[in-house]
Amino acid sequence: MLTVDFSRFPLAPGDRVLDLGCGAGRHAFECYRRGAQVVALDQNSDEIREVAKWFAAMEEAGEAPAGASATAMEGDALNLPFPDDSFDVVIISEVMEHIPDDKGVLAEMVRVLRPGGRIAVTVPRYGPEKVCWALSDAYHEVEGGHIRIYRGDELLGKMREAGLEPYGTHHAHGLHSPYWWLKCAFGVDNDKALPVQAYHKLLVWDIMKKPLATRLAERALNPVIGKSFVVYATKPHLPEADAAEPAATAESEPAEAAAPAPARKAARSTTSGAKAGAKSGAKKTEGATTAAKSAAKNSAGAAK
């Protein structure tokens, strides 16, 4: 059962993919089948061992094309063991609602994603999740449970603040919200309740058979009660003008061209002040020199 829609978030063979907080590995397996070079990372060592076993079984069965690779590893989402710009694609599905420092996780994902790379983030949707919390404290008040409910605009705002540019959203798993409401109503650990058992059988049948009737039903339900909110975003490239300008103007104005726009204004102001100071005497020249030092300091700060 995939939450990320790969028709909206396409992968190319050879893409370097990080499935962060991979859990049982559902998205990592799909990326591997599509020819990606996948790293599945989670802090749960038991799940990582299972994912590694499935990767080996998929390779033995020939489920992944030539050139694809897959690695399962234990790790910390707040301290990823990868250099900057290591991945073309990052997926984090149903993870951020568990982590207190969600801004720190976003910062780490942006760090390891290359400029121009793409990211998919999925979290429980506000409305259906609010119902679950209202029906059962045990649903979320457990170790490692959900600690927040995201509103859509809140998640988008945090992603933009981290330096990402969202380009698409949708909702998923409309058929699954009623199942979790039943679980919360009858007890999250009570799998013997008849309504829960009956609905679970429906979901398994839907996942295995993918009948047209349930596909159409879920498509209609997703905008209304879809269990998950999905956001797709890119990490922008550095502006071409900023990258090209220093080389183009290095001979004529090396100090000014190397600085960002605010620092260039300060440099021009300093140059004008220095010229005026030269005409006005030593005292003004000293003031211009001080201004030049300040402008240079501002330029260095802007460059950082």
Short mmCIF file of C-alpha atoms in Angstrom, two decimals:
data_model
loop_
_atom_site.label_atom_id
_atom_site.label_comp_id
_atom_site.label_asym_id
_atom_site.label_seq_id
_atom_site.Cartn_x
_atom_site.Cartn_y
_atom_site.Cartn_z
CA MET A 1 0.00 0.00 0.00
CA LEU A 2 1.77 3.12 -1.25
CA THR A 3 1.04 6.61 0.02
CA VAL A 4 3.33 8.39 -2.44
CA ASP A 5 1.81 8.50 -5.93
CA PHE A 6 4.66 7.73 -8.33
CA SER A 7 2.65 9.01 -11.28
CA ARG A 8 2.95 12.46 -9.65
CA PHE A 9 6.42 11.81 -8.26
CA PRO A 10 8.25 9.94 -11.03
CA LEU A 11 11.58 8.19 -10.56
CA ALA A 12 14.26 7.62 -13.18
CA PRO A 13 16.44 4.49 -13.22
CA GLY A 14 19.61 5.22 -11.29
CA ASP A 15 18.08 7.90 -9.06
CA ARG A 16 19.65 7.95 -5.61
CA VAL A 17 16.75 7.59 -3.17
CA LEU A 18 16.61 7.92 0.62
CA ASP A 19 13.52 6.39 2.27
CA LEU A 20 13.79 8.06 5.66
CA GLY A 21 11.97 6.28 8.47
CA CYS A 22 11.29 3.45 6.03
CA GLY A 23 9.39 1.26 8.51
CA ALA A 24 8.48 -2.01 6.81
CA GLY A 25 9.95 -0.69 3.54
CA ARG A 26 6.93 -0.32 1.25
CA HIS A 27 8.20 2.77 -0.57
CA ALA A 28 11.80 1.54 -0.61
CA PHE A 29 10.70 -1.68 -2.33
CA GLU A 30 8.79 0.22 -4.99
CA CYS A 31 11.76 2.50 -5.70
CA TYR A 32 14.02 -0.56 -5.99
CA ARG A 33 11.62 -2.14 -8.50
CA ARG A 34 11.79 1.07 -10.53
CA GLY A 35 15.57 0.84 -10.86
CA ALA A 36 16.66 3.32 -8.21
CA GLN A 37 19.70 3.17 -5.94
CA VAL A 38 17.87 2.98 -2.64
CA VAL A 39 18.91 3.56 0.95
CA ALA A 40 16.21 2.55 3.46
CA LEU A 41 16.95 4.07 6.88
CA ASP A 42 15.12 3.62 10.18
CA GLN A 43 16.00 3.71 13.87
CA ASN A 44 14.17 0.40 14.46
CA SER A 45 16.77 -2.35 14.10
CA ASP A 46 14.17 -5.14 13.86
CA GLU A 47 12.44 -3.50 10.91
CA ILE A 48 15.76 -2.79 9.20
CA ARG A 49 16.69 -6.47 9.41
CA GLU A 50 13.36 -7.42 7.81
CA VAL A 51 13.76 -4.83 5.05
CA ALA A 52 17.27 -6.14 4.32
CA LYS A 53 15.87 -9.68 4.00
CA TRP A 54 13.22 -8.51 1.54
CA PHE A 55 15.80 -6.63 -0.52
CA ALA A 56 17.84 -9.83 -0.77
CA ALA A 57 14.76 -11.83 -1.74
CA MET A 58 13.82 -9.29 -4.41
CA GLU A 59 17.32 -9.41 -5.87
CA GLU A 60 17.26 -13.21 -5.94
CA ALA A 61 13.84 -13.20 -7.61
CA GLY A 62 14.99 -10.70 -10.24
CA GLU A 63 12.38 -8.12 -9.24
CA ALA A 64 14.75 -5.17 -9.67
CA PRO A 65 16.31 -4.16 -13.01
CA ALA A 66 20.04 -4.15 -13.72
CA GLY A 67 21.80 -1.18 -12.14
CA ALA A 68 19.38 -0.92 -9.22
CA SER A 69 20.77 -1.27 -5.71
CA ALA A 70 19.29 -1.39 -2.23
CA THR A 71 20.74 -0.93 1.26
CA ALA A 72 18.93 -1.09 4.60
CA MET A 73 20.60 0.66 7.52
CA GLU A 74 19.88 1.85 11.04
CA GLY A 75 20.24 5.58 11.62
CA ASP A 76 19.05 8.81 13.22
CA ALA A 77 16.85 11.14 11.16
CA LEU A 78 18.30 14.14 13.01
CA ASN A 79 21.88 13.20 12.24
CA LEU A 80 21.97 11.52 8.84
CA PRO A 81 25.26 9.76 8.05
CA PHE A 82 25.53 11.16 4.52
CA PRO A 83 27.38 14.10 2.90
CA ASP A 84 25.56 17.14 1.58
CA ASP A 85 23.73 16.70 -1.76
CA SER A 86 23.89 12.88 -1.59
CA PHE A 87 20.42 12.05 -2.96
CA ASP A 88 18.23 12.87 -5.94
CA VAL A 89 15.05 11.92 -4.07
CA VAL A 90 14.02 11.79 -0.40
CA ILE A 91 10.82 10.15 0.86
CA ILE A 92 9.56 10.49 4.44
CA SER A 93 6.16 8.84 4.91
CA GLU A 94 4.11 8.93 8.12
CA VAL A 95 7.17 9.79 10.23
CA MET A 96 7.24 13.51 11.04
CA GLU A 97 4.19 13.32 13.34
CA HIS A 98 6.31 11.13 15.65
CA ILE A 99 9.36 13.42 15.95
CA PRO A 100 9.52 16.38 18.38
CA ASP A 101 12.13 18.26 16.31
CA ASP A 102 10.38 18.16 12.95
CA LYS A 103 12.23 21.28 11.79
CA GLY A 104 15.52 19.53 12.48
CA VAL A 105 14.43 16.56 10.36
CA LEU A 106 13.45 18.86 7.50
CA ALA A 107 16.82 20.61 7.72
CA GLU A 108 18.67 17.28 7.50
CA MET A 109 16.61 16.15 4.52
CA VAL A 110 17.29 19.41 2.70
CA ARG A 111 21.00 19.08 3.49
CA VAL A 112 21.37 15.62 1.92
CA LEU A 113 19.11 16.41 -1.06
CA ARG A 114 20.91 17.77 -4.11
CA PRO A 115 19.81 21.11 -5.61
CA GLY A 116 17.02 20.31 -8.06
CA GLY A 117 16.19 17.13 -6.16
CA ARG A 118 12.68 16.15 -5.10
CA ILE A 119 11.11 15.25 -1.79
CA ALA A 120 7.83 13.59 -0.81
CA VAL A 121 6.42 14.12 2.69
CA THR A 122 3.30 12.36 3.98
CA VAL A 123 1.59 12.85 7.35
CA PRO A 124 -1.82 11.93 8.79
CA ARG A 125 -4.46 14.38 7.61
CA TYR A 126 -5.84 16.80 10.19
CA GLY A 127 -9.57 15.91 10.07
CA PRO A 128 -9.44 12.09 10.19
CA GLU A 129 -6.58 12.21 12.69
CA LYS A 130 -8.52 14.55 14.96
CA VAL A 131 -11.36 12.01 15.06
CA CYS A 132 -8.93 9.25 16.08
CA TRP A 133 -7.52 11.38 18.89
CA ALA A 134 -11.04 12.20 20.12
CA LEU A 135 -12.08 8.54 20.16
CA SER A 136 -9.00 7.08 21.83
CA ASP A 137 -6.14 8.34 23.96
CA ALA A 138 -4.39 4.99 23.47
CA TYR A 139 -4.19 5.71 19.72
CA HIS A 140 -1.57 8.40 20.24
CA GLU A 141 -0.50 8.41 23.90
CA VAL A 142 2.02 5.60 23.54
CA GLU A 143 5.80 5.55 23.38
CA GLY A 144 6.82 6.66 19.91
CA GLY A 145 3.21 7.62 19.08
CA HIS A 146 1.85 10.65 17.31
CA ILE A 147 2.75 13.86 19.13
CA ARG A 148 1.12 16.38 16.78
CA ILE A 149 -1.58 16.76 14.14
CA TYR A 150 -0.54 18.83 11.13
CA ARG A 151 -2.78 21.26 9.36
CA GLY A 152 -1.95 21.33 5.67
CA ASP A 153 -0.85 24.96 5.61
CA GLU A 154 1.33 24.39 8.69
CA LEU A 155 3.29 21.59 7.00
CA LEU A 156 3.64 23.58 3.79
CA GLY A 157 4.90 26.57 5.77
CA LYS A 158 7.53 24.51 7.57
CA MET A 159 8.73 23.01 4.30
CA ARG A 160 9.07 26.45 2.69
CA GLU A 161 10.87 27.71 5.78
CA ALA A 162 13.35 24.84 5.37
CA GLY A 163 14.12 26.01 1.83
CA LEU A 164 11.87 23.68 -0.17
CA GLU A 165 9.43 24.68 -2.92
CA PRO A 166 6.20 22.62 -2.76
CA TYR A 167 4.69 21.90 -6.16
CA GLY A 168 1.82 19.49 -5.49
CA THR A 169 -0.43 18.02 -2.80
CA HIS A 170 -3.16 15.40 -2.53
CA HIS A 171 -4.87 13.09 -0.03
CA ALA A 172 -4.62 9.30 0.09
CA HIS A 173 -6.21 6.22 1.71
CA GLY A 174 -9.81 7.41 1.97
CA LEU A 175 -10.91 3.81 2.63
CA HIS A 176 -8.59 3.53 5.62
CA SER A 177 -9.97 6.34 7.78
CA PRO A 178 -13.15 4.44 8.78
CA TYR A 179 -11.02 1.44 9.73
CA TRP A 180 -8.98 3.50 12.17
CA TRP A 181 -12.09 5.13 13.58
CA LEU A 182 -13.46 1.65 14.29
CA LYS A 183 -10.15 0.62 15.87
CA CYS A 184 -10.20 3.67 18.12
CA ALA A 185 -13.87 3.16 19.05
CA PHE A 186 -13.53 -0.53 19.94
CA GLY A 187 -9.98 -0.33 21.32
CA VAL A 188 -6.78 0.02 19.32
CA ASP A 189 -5.56 -3.36 20.59
CA ASN A 190 -8.90 -5.11 20.15
CA ASP A 191 -8.65 -6.91 16.80
CA LYS A 192 -11.46 -9.31 17.68
CA ALA A 193 -14.31 -6.81 17.43
CA LEU A 194 -16.49 -7.95 14.54
CA PRO A 195 -16.74 -4.54 12.80
CA VAL A 196 -12.94 -4.21 12.94
CA GLN A 197 -12.41 -7.73 11.58
CA ALA A 198 -14.93 -7.23 8.77
CA TYR A 199 -13.43 -3.92 7.67
CA HIS A 200 -9.90 -5.34 7.83
CA LYS A 201 -10.92 -8.13 5.46
CA LEU A 202 -12.28 -5.51 3.06
CA LEU A 203 -8.97 -3.61 3.11
CA VAL A 204 -6.91 -6.76 2.55
CA TRP A 205 -9.16 -7.74 -0.36
CA ASP A 206 -8.81 -4.25 -1.81
CA ILE A 207 -5.00 -4.27 -1.51
CA MET A 208 -4.63 -7.75 -3.02
CA LYS A 209 -7.24 -7.59 -5.78
CA LYS A 210 -7.50 -3.85 -6.53
CA PRO A 211 -11.09 -4.13 -7.82
CA LEU A 212 -12.46 -1.24 -9.83
CA ALA A 213 -15.31 -0.62 -7.36
CA THR A 214 -13.02 0.10 -4.41
CA ARG A 215 -10.57 2.04 -6.58
CA LEU A 216 -13.38 4.36 -7.64
CA ALA A 217 -14.71 4.58 -4.08
CA GLU A 218 -11.31 5.55 -2.69
CA ARG A 219 -10.80 8.12 -5.43
CA ALA A 220 -14.09 9.74 -4.41
CA LEU A 221 -13.33 9.53 -0.68
CA ASN A 222 -9.74 10.81 -0.77
CA PRO A 223 -10.59 14.53 -1.02
CA VAL A 224 -13.12 14.17 1.80
CA ILE A 225 -11.67 11.74 4.37
CA GLY A 226 -8.30 10.69 2.93
CA LYS A 227 -6.19 9.43 5.86
CA SER A 228 -2.90 10.92 4.62
CA PHE A 229 -1.84 14.35 3.37
CA VAL A 230 0.93 14.17 0.76
CA VAL A 231 3.22 17.03 -0.31
CA TYR A 232 5.75 17.02 -3.17
CA ALA A 233 8.51 19.64 -3.26
CA THR A 234 11.87 20.47 -4.83
CA LYS A 235 15.08 21.89 -3.47
CA PRO A 236 15.79 24.91 -5.68
CA HIS A 237 19.03 25.43 -7.58
CA LEU A 238 21.20 28.42 -6.73
CA PRO A 239 20.12 31.35 -8.91
CA GLU A 240 22.06 31.24 -12.20
CA ALA A 241 22.64 35.00 -12.14
CA ASP A 242 24.30 34.84 -8.73
CA ALA A 243 26.51 31.95 -9.85
CA ALA A 244 27.51 33.56 -13.16
CA GLU A 245 27.92 37.22 -12.14
CA PRO A 246 31.26 36.98 -10.29
CA ALA A 247 33.01 35.43 -13.30
CA ALA A 248 31.48 37.90 -15.72
CA THR A 249 32.53 41.01 -13.76
CA ALA A 250 35.62 39.81 -11.95
CA GLU A 251 38.05 41.95 -13.96
CA SER A 252 36.22 45.24 -13.67
CA GLU A 253 34.74 45.08 -10.14
CA PRO A 254 36.11 42.04 -8.28
CA ALA A 255 35.09 42.95 -4.72
CA GLU A 256 31.64 44.23 -5.60
CA ALA A 257 30.75 41.46 -8.07
CA ALA A 258 31.60 38.70 -5.62
CA ALA A 259 29.08 39.96 -3.07
CA PRO A 260 25.27 39.46 -2.99
CA ALA A 261 23.02 42.35 -4.06
CA PRO A 262 22.67 44.00 -0.59
CA ALA A 263 26.44 43.95 -0.13
CA ARG A 264 26.98 45.39 -3.64
CA LYS A 265 24.80 48.39 -2.70
CA ALA A 266 26.87 48.86 0.43
CA ALA A 267 30.08 48.66 -1.62
CA ARG A 268 28.81 51.27 -4.10
CA SER A 269 27.87 53.54 -1.21
CA THR A 270 31.30 53.05 0.30
CA THR A 271 33.03 53.84 -3.00
CA SER A 272 31.03 57.05 -3.36
CA GLY A 273 31.83 57.94 0.23
CA ALA A 274 35.50 57.29 -0.33
CA LYS A 275 35.57 59.57 -3.40
CA ALA A 276 33.81 62.32 -1.52
CA GLY A 277 36.15 61.85 1.40
CA ALA A 278 39.19 62.22 -0.86
CA LYS A 279 37.90 65.62 -1.99
CA SER A 280 36.92 66.75 1.49
CA GLY A 281 40.09 65.94 3.45
CA ALA A 282 41.65 63.46 5.81
CA LYS A 283 38.77 63.35 8.28
CA LYS A 284 36.20 62.30 5.67
CA THR A 285 38.69 59.85 4.17
CA GLU A 286 38.94 58.18 7.57
CA GLY A 287 35.13 57.95 7.73
CA ALA A 288 35.02 56.40 4.27
CA THR A 289 37.63 53.84 5.30
CA THR A 290 35.49 52.89 8.29
CA ALA A 291 32.45 52.54 6.00
CA ALA A 292 34.46 50.39 3.63
CA LYS A 293 35.43 48.07 6.46
CA SER A 294 31.78 47.85 7.53
CA ALA A 295 30.65 47.09 3.95
CA ALA A 296 33.29 44.39 3.61
CA LYS A 297 32.13 42.85 6.87
CA ASN A 298 28.50 42.91 5.64
CA SER A 299 29.58 41.28 2.39
CA ALA A 300 31.30 38.46 4.25
CA GLY A 301 28.20 37.92 6.39
CA ALA A 302 25.92 37.81 3.34
CA ALA A 303 28.21 35.31 1.64
CA LYS A 304 27.86 32.94 4.59
#
